[in-house]
Short mmCIF file of C-alpha atoms and ligand atoms in Angstrom, two decimals:
data_model
loop_
_atom_site.label_atom_id
_atom_site.label_comp_id
_atom_site.label_asym_id
_atom_site.label_seq_id
_atom_site.Cartn_x
_atom_site.Cartn_y
_atom_site.Cartn_z
CA UNK A 1 51.71 76.22 113.80
CA UNK A 2 51.11 79.08 111.28
CA UNK A 3 48.85 82.70 111.87
CA UNK A 4 47.48 82.12 108.13
CA UNK A 5 46.31 78.39 108.60
CA UNK A 6 45.15 77.88 104.26
CA UNK A 7 48.75 78.97 103.53
CA UNK A 8 48.60 77.52 99.75
CA UNK A 9 45.02 76.27 99.68
CA UNK A 10 43.19 77.99 96.75
CA UNK A 11 39.81 78.56 97.36
CA UNK A 12 36.68 79.36 95.16
CA UNK A 13 33.78 81.63 96.11
CA UNK A 14 31.15 81.63 93.47
CA UNK A 15 28.40 84.93 94.77
CA UNK A 16 32.04 86.34 95.59
CA UNK A 17 31.37 89.64 95.14
CA UNK A 18 27.41 90.15 96.67
CA UNK A 19 27.24 90.60 100.37
CA UNK A 20 28.01 87.03 102.22
CA UNK A 21 30.37 86.29 99.23
CA UNK A 22 33.27 89.69 99.88
CA UNK A 23 33.17 88.69 102.96
CA UNK A 24 34.46 85.07 102.76
CA UNK A 25 37.04 86.02 99.94
CA UNK A 26 37.89 88.34 102.33
CA UNK A 27 38.24 85.92 105.62
CA UNK A 28 39.92 82.96 103.09
CA UNK A 29 42.40 86.00 101.91
CA UNK A 30 42.83 86.51 105.41
CA UNK A 31 43.41 82.88 106.51
CA UNK A 32 45.86 82.66 103.77
CA UNK A 33 44.18 80.96 100.82
CA UNK A 34 44.74 81.76 97.20
CA UNK A 35 41.25 83.17 96.95
CA UNK A 36 39.26 83.75 93.08
CA UNK A 37 35.44 84.88 93.21
CA UNK A 38 33.12 84.15 90.82
CA UNK A 39 29.80 85.95 89.93
CA UNK A 40 28.57 87.42 86.91
CA UNK A 41 28.76 90.64 88.60
CA UNK A 42 32.72 92.66 88.65
CA UNK A 43 34.01 93.24 92.28
CA UNK A 44 33.46 97.09 93.31
CA UNK A 45 37.16 97.62 94.10
CA UNK A 46 40.34 96.44 92.96
CA UNK A 47 41.48 92.84 94.71
CA UNK A 48 44.60 92.56 96.58
CA UNK A 49 47.76 90.53 95.65
CA UNK A 50 46.71 86.88 96.00
CA UNK A 51 42.44 87.26 94.93
CA UNK A 52 40.99 87.56 91.63
CA UNK A 53 38.29 87.90 89.73
CA UNK A 54 36.49 85.08 86.96
CA UNK A 55 33.46 86.30 85.68
CA UNK A 56 30.88 83.47 85.91
CA UNK A 57 27.11 82.31 85.46
CA UNK A 58 26.93 79.04 87.33
CA UNK A 59 23.63 78.68 85.59
CA UNK A 60 25.56 77.32 82.29
CA UNK A 61 28.10 75.29 81.62
CA UNK A 62 30.35 76.75 79.49
CA UNK A 63 30.69 79.90 81.24
CA UNK A 64 31.35 77.00 84.29
CA UNK A 65 33.67 75.19 82.26
CA UNK A 66 35.43 78.11 81.22
CA UNK A 67 36.33 79.04 84.97
CA UNK A 68 37.94 75.44 85.75
CA UNK A 69 40.03 75.95 82.47
CA UNK A 70 41.59 78.97 83.75
CA UNK A 71 41.99 77.15 87.33
CA UNK A 72 43.75 74.51 86.18
CA UNK A 73 45.43 76.63 84.13
CA UNK A 74 46.59 79.31 86.45
CA UNK A 75 46.22 77.20 89.91
CA UNK A 76 46.06 73.62 89.16
CA UNK A 77 44.06 72.90 92.42
CA UNK A 78 40.97 73.50 94.00
CA UNK A 79 40.78 72.93 98.18
CA UNK A 80 37.78 74.83 98.87
CA UNK A 81 34.58 76.08 97.43
CA UNK A 82 32.28 77.48 98.47
CA UNK A 83 28.50 77.84 96.65
CA UNK A 84 27.00 80.94 97.59
CA UNK A 85 25.54 81.97 94.86
CA UNK A 86 22.30 82.45 94.78
CA UNK A 87 18.93 84.05 94.73
CA UNK A 88 15.65 85.06 95.85
CA UNK A 89 11.83 86.02 94.44
CA UNK A 90 8.96 86.65 96.44
CA UNK A 91 5.85 85.27 95.37
CA UNK A 92 3.41 82.28 96.25
CA UNK A 93 3.71 79.39 93.77
CA UNK A 94 0.17 81.14 92.73
CA UNK A 95 1.56 84.05 91.48
CA UNK A 96 5.23 82.14 90.57
CA UNK A 97 5.63 81.54 86.71
CA UNK A 98 7.46 78.18 85.15
CA UNK A 99 9.92 81.05 83.62
CA UNK A 100 11.14 82.28 87.40
CA UNK A 101 10.72 78.49 88.99
CA UNK A 102 13.26 77.50 86.78
CA UNK A 103 15.18 80.38 86.85
CA UNK A 104 15.86 80.07 90.43
CA UNK A 105 16.46 76.31 90.94
CA UNK A 106 19.35 76.86 88.17
CA UNK A 107 21.24 78.97 90.11
CA UNK A 108 20.61 78.09 93.81
CA UNK A 109 20.70 74.29 92.95
CA UNK A 110 21.82 73.41 89.04
CA UNK A 111 24.55 75.87 90.07
CA UNK A 112 25.95 74.18 93.04
CA UNK A 113 25.42 71.02 91.00
CA UNK A 114 27.27 72.52 87.95
CA UNK A 115 30.08 74.18 90.29
CA UNK A 116 30.85 70.97 92.59
CA UNK A 117 30.71 68.26 89.79
CA UNK A 118 33.38 70.07 87.98
CA UNK A 119 35.09 71.31 90.59
CA UNK A 120 35.84 68.05 92.04
CA UNK A 121 38.81 66.25 89.87
CA UNK A 122 40.81 69.95 90.72
CA UNK A 123 39.89 68.81 94.29
CA UNK A 124 40.61 65.52 94.13
CA UNK A 125 44.27 65.96 92.95
CA UNK A 126 45.03 67.37 96.40
CA UNK A 127 44.16 64.47 98.15
CA UNK A 128 41.39 66.24 99.93
CA UNK A 129 39.17 69.01 99.83
CA UNK A 130 36.06 71.18 101.60
CA UNK A 131 33.00 72.09 99.36
CA UNK A 132 30.44 74.30 101.94
CA UNK A 133 27.19 74.84 100.40
CA UNK A 134 24.40 77.53 101.01
CA UNK A 135 21.21 76.47 102.23
CA UNK A 136 19.08 78.87 104.73
CA UNK A 137 17.11 78.09 107.48
CA UNK A 138 14.04 78.62 104.80
CA UNK A 139 14.70 75.10 103.80
CA UNK A 140 13.47 73.82 107.23
CA UNK A 141 11.11 76.72 107.64
CA UNK A 142 9.13 78.83 105.62
CA UNK A 143 8.93 82.34 105.09
CA UNK A 144 5.69 83.69 103.61
CA UNK A 145 6.02 84.52 100.10
CA UNK A 146 9.06 82.61 98.95
CA UNK A 147 7.98 79.42 98.34
CA UNK A 148 10.48 79.01 95.02
CA UNK A 149 13.07 79.82 96.96
CA UNK A 150 12.35 77.77 100.52
CA UNK A 151 12.01 74.70 98.11
CA UNK A 152 15.59 75.47 96.44
CA UNK A 153 17.41 75.92 99.85
CA UNK A 154 15.66 72.45 100.73
CA UNK A 155 16.98 70.89 97.59
CA UNK A 156 20.42 72.11 98.28
CA UNK A 157 20.59 70.49 102.11
CA UNK A 158 20.03 67.02 100.28
CA UNK A 159 22.24 67.88 97.65
CA UNK A 160 24.52 68.34 100.50
CA UNK A 161 24.17 65.52 102.16
CA UNK A 162 24.12 63.22 99.03
CA UNK A 163 27.66 64.44 98.36
CA UNK A 164 28.81 64.39 101.27
CA UNK A 165 28.34 60.44 101.50
CA UNK A 166 29.86 60.00 98.03
CA UNK A 167 32.89 62.02 98.42
CA UNK A 168 33.84 61.38 101.82
CA UNK A 169 35.77 58.45 101.07
CA UNK A 170 38.13 60.42 99.14
CA UNK A 171 38.45 63.14 102.22
CA UNK A 172 36.30 65.65 100.27
CA UNK A 173 34.05 67.49 103.48
CA UNK A 174 30.83 68.68 102.23
CA UNK A 175 28.80 70.57 104.99
CA UNK A 176 25.61 73.33 104.35
CA UNK A 177 25.03 76.73 105.83
CA UNK A 178 21.51 78.17 106.84
CA UNK A 179 21.71 80.97 107.54
CA UNK A 180 18.67 83.09 109.38
CA UNK A 181 18.37 86.90 108.31
CA UNK A 182 21.66 88.00 107.31
CA UNK A 183 22.48 91.88 106.43
CA UNK A 184 22.91 92.12 102.54
CA UNK A 185 21.58 93.92 99.43
CA UNK A 186 19.44 90.02 99.56
CA UNK A 187 17.87 90.95 103.08
CA UNK A 188 16.73 94.52 101.99
CA UNK A 189 15.53 93.36 99.30
CA UNK A 190 12.71 90.62 101.18
CA UNK A 191 12.19 94.00 103.70
CA UNK A 192 11.23 96.02 100.11
CA UNK A 193 10.06 99.59 100.17
CA UNK A 194 6.47 99.77 100.76
CA UNK A 195 5.31 100.53 104.00
CA UNK A 196 6.28 100.39 107.64
CA UNK A 197 9.84 98.73 106.55
CA UNK A 198 11.81 100.20 109.64
CA UNK A 199 9.01 98.78 111.79
CA UNK A 200 8.95 95.94 110.49
CA UNK A 201 12.84 95.61 110.41
CA UNK A 202 13.05 96.51 113.62
CA UNK A 203 10.36 93.68 114.87
CA UNK A 204 12.15 90.73 112.87
CA UNK A 205 15.39 91.58 114.90
CA UNK A 206 14.21 92.04 118.33
CA UNK A 207 12.43 88.41 117.65
CA UNK A 208 16.21 87.49 117.55
CA UNK A 209 17.42 86.30 121.17
CA UNK A 210 20.77 87.29 120.34
CA UNK A 211 19.00 90.70 119.61
CA UNK A 212 20.61 91.57 116.35
CA UNK A 213 20.60 90.51 112.75
CA UNK A 214 23.38 88.01 111.52
CA UNK A 215 26.78 89.86 109.36
CA UNK A 216 28.70 88.49 106.36
CA UNK A 217 31.37 88.62 108.51
CA UNK A 218 28.89 86.45 110.94
CA UNK A 219 28.73 83.34 108.81
CA UNK A 220 32.31 84.34 106.66
CA UNK A 221 33.36 83.14 110.29
CA UNK A 222 32.09 79.69 109.96
CA UNK A 223 32.93 79.29 106.39
CA UNK A 224 36.22 79.71 107.51
CA UNK A 225 35.62 76.78 110.38
CA UNK A 226 34.46 74.51 107.92
CA UNK A 227 37.10 75.13 105.21
CA UNK A 228 40.01 74.33 107.84
CA UNK A 229 41.75 71.53 109.11
CA UNK A 230 40.29 72.39 112.53
CA UNK A 231 36.51 70.96 110.91
CA UNK A 232 37.95 67.46 109.70
CA UNK A 233 35.50 65.43 111.55
CA UNK A 234 32.89 68.52 109.93
CA UNK A 235 30.91 66.32 107.16
CA UNK A 236 27.18 66.11 105.85
CA UNK A 237 25.53 68.66 108.07
CA UNK A 238 23.31 71.56 107.90
CA UNK A 239 25.34 74.25 110.06
CA UNK A 240 21.81 77.19 110.62
CA UNK A 241 23.31 80.36 111.48
CA UNK A 242 20.49 82.24 112.34
CA UNK A 243 21.48 84.41 116.28
CA UNK A 244 19.13 81.20 117.58
CA UNK A 245 16.08 82.70 115.98
CA UNK A 246 14.81 78.68 115.02
CA UNK A 247 15.78 77.16 118.93
CA UNK A 248 13.13 79.30 119.72
CA UNK A 249 9.07 78.21 121.03
CA UNK A 250 7.67 81.13 118.09
CA UNK A 251 3.87 81.15 120.47
CA UNK A 252 6.46 82.43 123.26
CA UNK A 253 6.30 86.24 121.37
CA UNK A 254 2.69 86.18 121.39
P1 NDP B 1 23.36 88.28 97.47
O1 NDP B 1 22.66 88.68 96.63
O2 NDP B 1 24.16 89.46 98.39
O3 NDP B 1 24.71 87.82 96.64
C1 NDP B 1 24.26 87.17 95.64
C2 NDP B 1 25.72 87.08 94.54
O4 NDP B 1 25.14 85.74 93.51
C3 NDP B 1 25.17 88.19 93.58
O5 NDP B 1 26.39 89.17 93.38
C4 NDP B 1 24.70 88.00 92.34
O6 NDP B 1 24.49 88.42 91.79
C5 NDP B 1 25.59 86.23 92.08
N1 NDP B 1 24.39 85.60 91.26
C6 NDP B 1 23.59 85.33 91.26
N2 NDP B 1 22.95 84.72 90.32
C7 NDP B 1 24.69 84.14 89.85
C8 NDP B 1 24.37 83.53 88.62
N3 NDP B 1 23.47 83.09 87.89
N4 NDP B 1 25.69 83.33 88.63
C9 NDP B 1 27.30 83.84 89.43
N5 NDP B 1 26.41 84.59 90.30
C10 NDP B 1 25.29 85.35 90.55
O7 NDP B 1 23.07 87.59 98.76
P2 NDP B 1 24.08 87.40 99.68
O8 NDP B 1 25.03 87.39 99.68
O9 NDP B 1 22.69 87.75 101.04
O10 NDP B 1 23.67 86.07 99.94
C11 NDP B 1 24.76 84.59 99.65
C12 NDP B 1 24.14 83.41 100.05
O11 NDP B 1 23.14 83.23 101.28
C13 NDP B 1 22.75 82.50 98.94
O12 NDP B 1 22.91 81.17 98.48
C14 NDP B 1 21.72 82.67 99.76
O13 NDP B 1 20.53 82.29 99.20
C15 NDP B 1 21.85 82.57 101.34
N6 NDP B 1 21.41 82.90 102.12
C16 NDP B 1 21.26 84.23 102.70
C17 NDP B 1 20.87 84.68 103.36
C18 NDP B 1 20.78 86.28 103.92
O14 NDP B 1 19.58 86.64 104.52
N7 NDP B 1 21.46 87.28 103.13
C19 NDP B 1 19.30 84.41 104.84
C20 NDP B 1 20.10 82.49 104.05
C21 NDP B 1 20.67 82.62 103.22
P3 NDP B 1 23.58 89.43 91.06
O15 NDP B 1 23.49 90.82 91.81
O16 NDP B 1 24.20 90.54 89.88
O17 NDP B 1 22.06 89.00 90.95
#
């Protein structure tokens, strides 16, 4: 058994230069995969050998097609796809414009659909594959003022199950990771910078049974497991990763 279980696998990671995506790219690379970070933002530092960046707007069919052409010409196959690109809009439905509603669906839902759809032919070439989508615990229960975001994550959960049913017979597994509070720029933006934010952050942290927020590396660990052969029988599931947050009866905290 090699100590680099993902050797010779090709992994695409959308949102690959974001908070969670950066940690996923580093972890899959360490496990031996050839990693391609896909994002609209270029990486902040030079990438090591075996990792490269392709600019991608997940909402644009032309951009996804150009990325696929590049990967097909240079790598010729895809074994792992992680759909981690995402945005958040912190509003109730009354305050959300139709433009904002369409934008968040375009990134979080249509982006997952478009990239997965166009990756499938390259995944079929190897006779196996693992697709890991990003849902959220907000796809099950709601944080206040995140209405459109919650709706997109519920849609990703449903899409994940549907994709797993359709592509399981060709040995392509599809799962979603549903994180709770993970310490990234997205979480910082959720907390904002007005009022007594530090007290709020501490209160939210302390409500977690594990007693801390998640880190991007915590998420990368689950991605690594779902991507590899150890998870060969895992498909169609929504893997909540939240430090026990949603396991507890909330009124016991009152
Ligand atoms: P980040 O904002 O740190 O990273 C998201 C990345 O996606 C950014 O680099 C962002 O670029 C990129 N992106 C946004 N729109 C597009 C687009 N149209 N095309 C390509 N890339 C795009 O967020 P996280 O790393 O925290 O989140 C990763 C995933 O995890 C998301 O799907 C999020 O919803 C989910 N999640 C995160 C939680 C958390 O607590 N952090 C909790 C639950 C789920 P840019 O910076 O330019 O916007």
